[in-house]
Amino acid sequence: GLGLMAAIEFIDNKHQSPVSPLIVNEAAKRGLICRSVLFDGQDTIVIAPPLIIKSEEVVKVIRILDESIHEIESNVKIDQT
């Protein structure tokens, strides 16, 4: 069948645990259902909205993802070494 799918990959940082599961959990709290995919070193969030998604809904998805990423970013210690 036809469908729409998009993904955001987070750069692999050997000093950290994957962040996509944390972001997915935060997004779920805000009403967005998405999926974390961890495979072969990739740390990815996948969304699969319906093809009939409205532009206002796209803006809402982006806002929720942005807020969720910033929330996790502010709570996760980033190792700069």
Short mmCIF file of N, CA and C in Angstrom, two decimals:
data_model
loop_
_atom_site.label_atom_id
_atom_site.label_comp_id
_atom_site.label_asym_id
_atom_site.label_seq_id
_atom_site.Cartn_x
_atom_site.Cartn_y
_atom_site.Cartn_z
N GLY A 1 0.81 -1.18 0.00
CA GLY A 1 0.00 0.00 0.00
C GLY A 1 0.86 1.25 0.00
N LEU A 2 0.20 2.35 -0.23
CA LEU A 2 0.87 3.64 -0.22
C LEU A 2 0.99 4.17 1.19
N GLY A 3 2.00 4.95 1.42
CA GLY A 3 2.18 5.53 2.73
C GLY A 3 3.26 6.59 2.72
N LEU A 4 3.35 7.29 3.82
CA LEU A 4 4.34 8.34 3.99
C LEU A 4 5.20 7.97 5.19
N MET A 5 6.50 8.13 5.06
CA MET A 5 7.40 7.82 6.17
C MET A 5 8.54 8.82 6.16
N ALA A 6 8.96 9.23 7.35
CA ALA A 6 10.09 10.14 7.49
C ALA A 6 10.92 9.68 8.68
N ALA A 7 12.20 10.00 8.65
CA ALA A 7 13.09 9.59 9.74
C ALA A 7 14.07 10.70 10.07
N ILE A 8 14.48 10.71 11.33
CA ILE A 8 15.51 11.61 11.82
C ILE A 8 16.57 10.73 12.46
N GLU A 9 17.79 10.82 11.95
CA GLU A 9 18.89 10.02 12.52
C GLU A 9 19.76 10.92 13.38
N PHE A 10 20.10 10.43 14.56
CA PHE A 10 20.99 11.13 15.47
C PHE A 10 22.39 10.57 15.28
N ILE A 11 23.36 11.45 15.21
CA ILE A 11 24.74 11.04 14.97
C ILE A 11 25.22 10.14 16.09
N ASP A 12 25.88 9.07 15.72
CA ASP A 12 26.39 8.09 16.67
C ASP A 12 27.47 8.71 17.55
N ASN A 13 27.26 8.64 18.83
CA ASN A 13 28.24 9.10 19.79
C ASN A 13 28.64 7.90 20.64
N LYS A 14 29.84 7.43 20.49
CA LYS A 14 30.29 6.21 21.17
C LYS A 14 30.29 6.34 22.69
N HIS A 15 30.22 7.57 23.20
CA HIS A 15 30.27 7.79 24.65
C HIS A 15 28.90 7.88 25.30
N GLN A 16 27.84 7.76 24.51
CA GLN A 16 26.49 7.94 25.05
C GLN A 16 25.59 6.77 24.68
N SER A 17 24.55 6.63 25.45
CA SER A 17 23.49 5.70 25.10
C SER A 17 22.64 6.35 24.01
N PRO A 18 21.89 5.57 23.25
CA PRO A 18 21.01 6.14 22.23
C PRO A 18 19.98 7.10 22.85
N VAL A 19 19.67 8.17 22.12
CA VAL A 19 18.70 9.13 22.63
C VAL A 19 17.31 8.96 22.02
N SER A 20 17.20 8.27 20.89
CA SER A 20 15.89 8.19 20.24
C SER A 20 14.81 7.55 21.12
N PRO A 21 15.10 6.50 21.91
CA PRO A 21 14.04 5.97 22.78
C PRO A 21 13.54 7.00 23.80
N LEU A 22 14.44 7.83 24.30
CA LEU A 22 14.05 8.86 25.26
C LEU A 22 13.17 9.92 24.60
N ILE A 23 13.52 10.30 23.38
CA ILE A 23 12.76 11.30 22.65
C ILE A 23 11.37 10.76 22.28
N VAL A 24 11.31 9.49 21.87
CA VAL A 24 10.02 8.86 21.55
C VAL A 24 9.11 8.86 22.77
N ASN A 25 9.66 8.53 23.94
CA ASN A 25 8.86 8.55 25.17
C ASN A 25 8.35 9.96 25.48
N GLU A 26 9.21 10.94 25.32
CA GLU A 26 8.81 12.32 25.58
C GLU A 26 7.75 12.77 24.57
N ALA A 27 7.91 12.41 23.32
CA ALA A 27 6.93 12.78 22.29
C ALA A 27 5.58 12.11 22.58
N ALA A 28 5.59 10.89 23.07
CA ALA A 28 4.35 10.19 23.41
C ALA A 28 3.60 10.93 24.51
N LYS A 29 4.33 11.46 25.48
CA LYS A 29 3.70 12.25 26.55
C LYS A 29 2.98 13.47 25.98
N ARG A 30 3.47 13.95 24.85
CA ARG A 30 2.92 15.15 24.23
C ARG A 30 1.90 14.82 23.13
N GLY A 31 1.60 13.52 22.96
CA GLY A 31 0.55 13.10 22.03
C GLY A 31 1.01 12.64 20.66
N LEU A 32 2.31 12.46 20.46
CA LEU A 32 2.82 12.02 19.16
C LEU A 32 3.30 10.58 19.25
N ILE A 33 2.79 9.74 18.37
CA ILE A 33 3.23 8.35 18.31
C ILE A 33 4.29 8.25 17.22
N CYS A 34 5.47 7.82 17.59
CA CYS A 34 6.55 7.59 16.64
C CYS A 34 7.36 6.40 17.12
N ARG A 35 8.35 6.01 16.37
CA ARG A 35 9.10 4.80 16.67
C ARG A 35 10.59 5.07 16.72
N SER A 36 11.24 4.43 17.65
CA SER A 36 12.70 4.47 17.75
C SER A 36 13.25 3.24 17.04
N VAL A 37 14.22 3.46 16.17
CA VAL A 37 14.86 2.34 15.48
C VAL A 37 16.35 2.37 15.81
N LEU A 38 16.81 1.34 16.48
CA LEU A 38 18.22 1.18 16.81
C LEU A 38 18.73 -0.04 16.08
N PHE A 39 19.62 0.17 15.12
CA PHE A 39 20.13 -0.95 14.34
C PHE A 39 21.52 -0.63 13.83
N ASP A 40 22.45 -1.50 14.12
CA ASP A 40 23.81 -1.39 13.58
C ASP A 40 24.41 0.00 13.83
N GLY A 41 24.24 0.49 15.05
CA GLY A 41 24.82 1.77 15.42
C GLY A 41 23.99 2.98 15.07
N GLN A 42 22.87 2.78 14.38
CA GLN A 42 22.01 3.91 14.03
C GLN A 42 21.05 4.21 15.18
N ASP A 43 20.78 5.46 15.39
CA ASP A 43 19.89 5.94 16.44
C ASP A 43 18.87 6.85 15.74
N THR A 44 17.68 6.31 15.45
CA THR A 44 16.75 6.97 14.53
C THR A 44 15.34 7.02 15.09
N ILE A 45 14.65 8.11 14.78
CA ILE A 45 13.22 8.22 15.05
C ILE A 45 12.50 8.15 13.71
N VAL A 46 11.43 7.36 13.65
CA VAL A 46 10.65 7.21 12.43
C VAL A 46 9.21 7.64 12.71
N ILE A 47 8.66 8.43 11.80
CA ILE A 47 7.25 8.79 11.87
C ILE A 47 6.59 8.32 10.57
N ALA A 48 5.32 7.95 10.66
CA ALA A 48 4.58 7.47 9.50
C ALA A 48 3.17 8.07 9.51
N PRO A 49 3.07 9.35 9.18
CA PRO A 49 1.75 9.99 9.17
C PRO A 49 0.94 9.55 7.94
N PRO A 50 -0.37 9.75 7.97
CA PRO A 50 -1.19 9.40 6.81
C PRO A 50 -0.88 10.34 5.63
N LEU A 51 -1.13 9.85 4.43
CA LEU A 51 -0.90 10.67 3.25
C LEU A 51 -1.78 11.92 3.23
N ILE A 52 -2.90 11.88 3.94
CA ILE A 52 -3.83 13.00 3.93
C ILE A 52 -3.55 14.00 5.05
N ILE A 53 -2.36 13.94 5.64
CA ILE A 53 -2.01 14.85 6.74
C ILE A 53 -2.10 16.30 6.26
N LYS A 54 -2.66 17.14 7.10
CA LYS A 54 -2.81 18.56 6.77
C LYS A 54 -1.57 19.32 7.20
N SER A 55 -1.34 20.47 6.58
CA SER A 55 -0.14 21.26 6.88
C SER A 55 -0.10 21.67 8.35
N GLU A 56 -1.26 21.94 8.96
CA GLU A 56 -1.29 22.29 10.38
C GLU A 56 -0.82 21.12 11.24
N GLU A 57 -1.16 19.92 10.81
CA GLU A 57 -0.74 18.72 11.55
C GLU A 57 0.76 18.47 11.40
N VAL A 58 1.30 18.77 10.24
CA VAL A 58 2.75 18.65 10.03
C VAL A 58 3.48 19.61 10.97
N VAL A 59 2.97 20.82 11.07
CA VAL A 59 3.57 21.82 11.97
C VAL A 59 3.51 21.31 13.41
N LYS A 60 2.40 20.69 13.81
CA LYS A 60 2.26 20.17 15.17
C LYS A 60 3.26 19.04 15.42
N VAL A 61 3.43 18.14 14.46
CA VAL A 61 4.40 17.03 14.59
C VAL A 61 5.80 17.60 14.78
N ILE A 62 6.16 18.56 13.95
CA ILE A 62 7.50 19.17 14.04
C ILE A 62 7.69 19.86 15.38
N ARG A 63 6.66 20.57 15.84
CA ARG A 63 6.75 21.27 17.13
C ARG A 63 6.94 20.27 18.27
N ILE A 64 6.17 19.19 18.27
CA ILE A 64 6.30 18.18 19.33
C ILE A 64 7.68 17.53 19.29
N LEU A 65 8.16 17.19 18.11
CA LEU A 65 9.51 16.61 18.02
C LEU A 65 10.57 17.59 18.51
N ASP A 66 10.45 18.84 18.10
CA ASP A 66 11.41 19.86 18.52
C ASP A 66 11.41 20.02 20.04
N GLU A 67 10.22 20.13 20.63
CA GLU A 67 10.12 20.26 22.09
C GLU A 67 10.68 19.03 22.80
N SER A 68 10.39 17.85 22.26
CA SER A 68 10.86 16.61 22.88
C SER A 68 12.38 16.49 22.81
N ILE A 69 12.93 16.84 21.67
CA ILE A 69 14.40 16.80 21.51
C ILE A 69 15.06 17.77 22.48
N HIS A 70 14.52 18.99 22.58
CA HIS A 70 15.10 19.97 23.50
C HIS A 70 14.97 19.53 24.96
N GLU A 71 13.84 18.91 25.30
CA GLU A 71 13.66 18.42 26.67
C GLU A 71 14.70 17.36 27.02
N ILE A 72 14.90 16.41 26.14
CA ILE A 72 15.89 15.35 26.39
C ILE A 72 17.31 15.93 26.36
N GLU A 73 17.57 16.82 25.43
CA GLU A 73 18.88 17.46 25.34
C GLU A 73 19.24 18.18 26.64
N SER A 74 18.25 18.81 27.26
CA SER A 74 18.53 19.54 28.49
C SER A 74 18.71 18.61 29.70
N ASN A 75 18.24 17.37 29.58
CA ASN A 75 18.32 16.44 30.70
C ASN A 75 19.41 15.37 30.56
N VAL A 76 20.00 15.26 29.39
CA VAL A 76 21.04 14.25 29.14
C VAL A 76 22.39 14.92 29.12
N LYS A 77 23.31 14.40 29.90
CA LYS A 77 24.67 14.95 29.91
C LYS A 77 25.36 14.55 28.60
N ILE A 78 25.83 15.54 27.88
CA ILE A 78 26.51 15.28 26.62
C ILE A 78 28.01 15.26 26.87
N ASP A 79 28.62 14.15 26.49
CA ASP A 79 30.05 13.98 26.66
C ASP A 79 30.77 14.59 25.45
N GLN A 80 31.53 15.63 25.66
CA GLN A 80 32.21 16.34 24.58
C GLN A 80 33.61 15.79 24.30
N THR A 81 34.02 14.71 24.98
CA THR A 81 35.38 14.19 24.76
C THR A 81 35.44 13.20 23.64
#
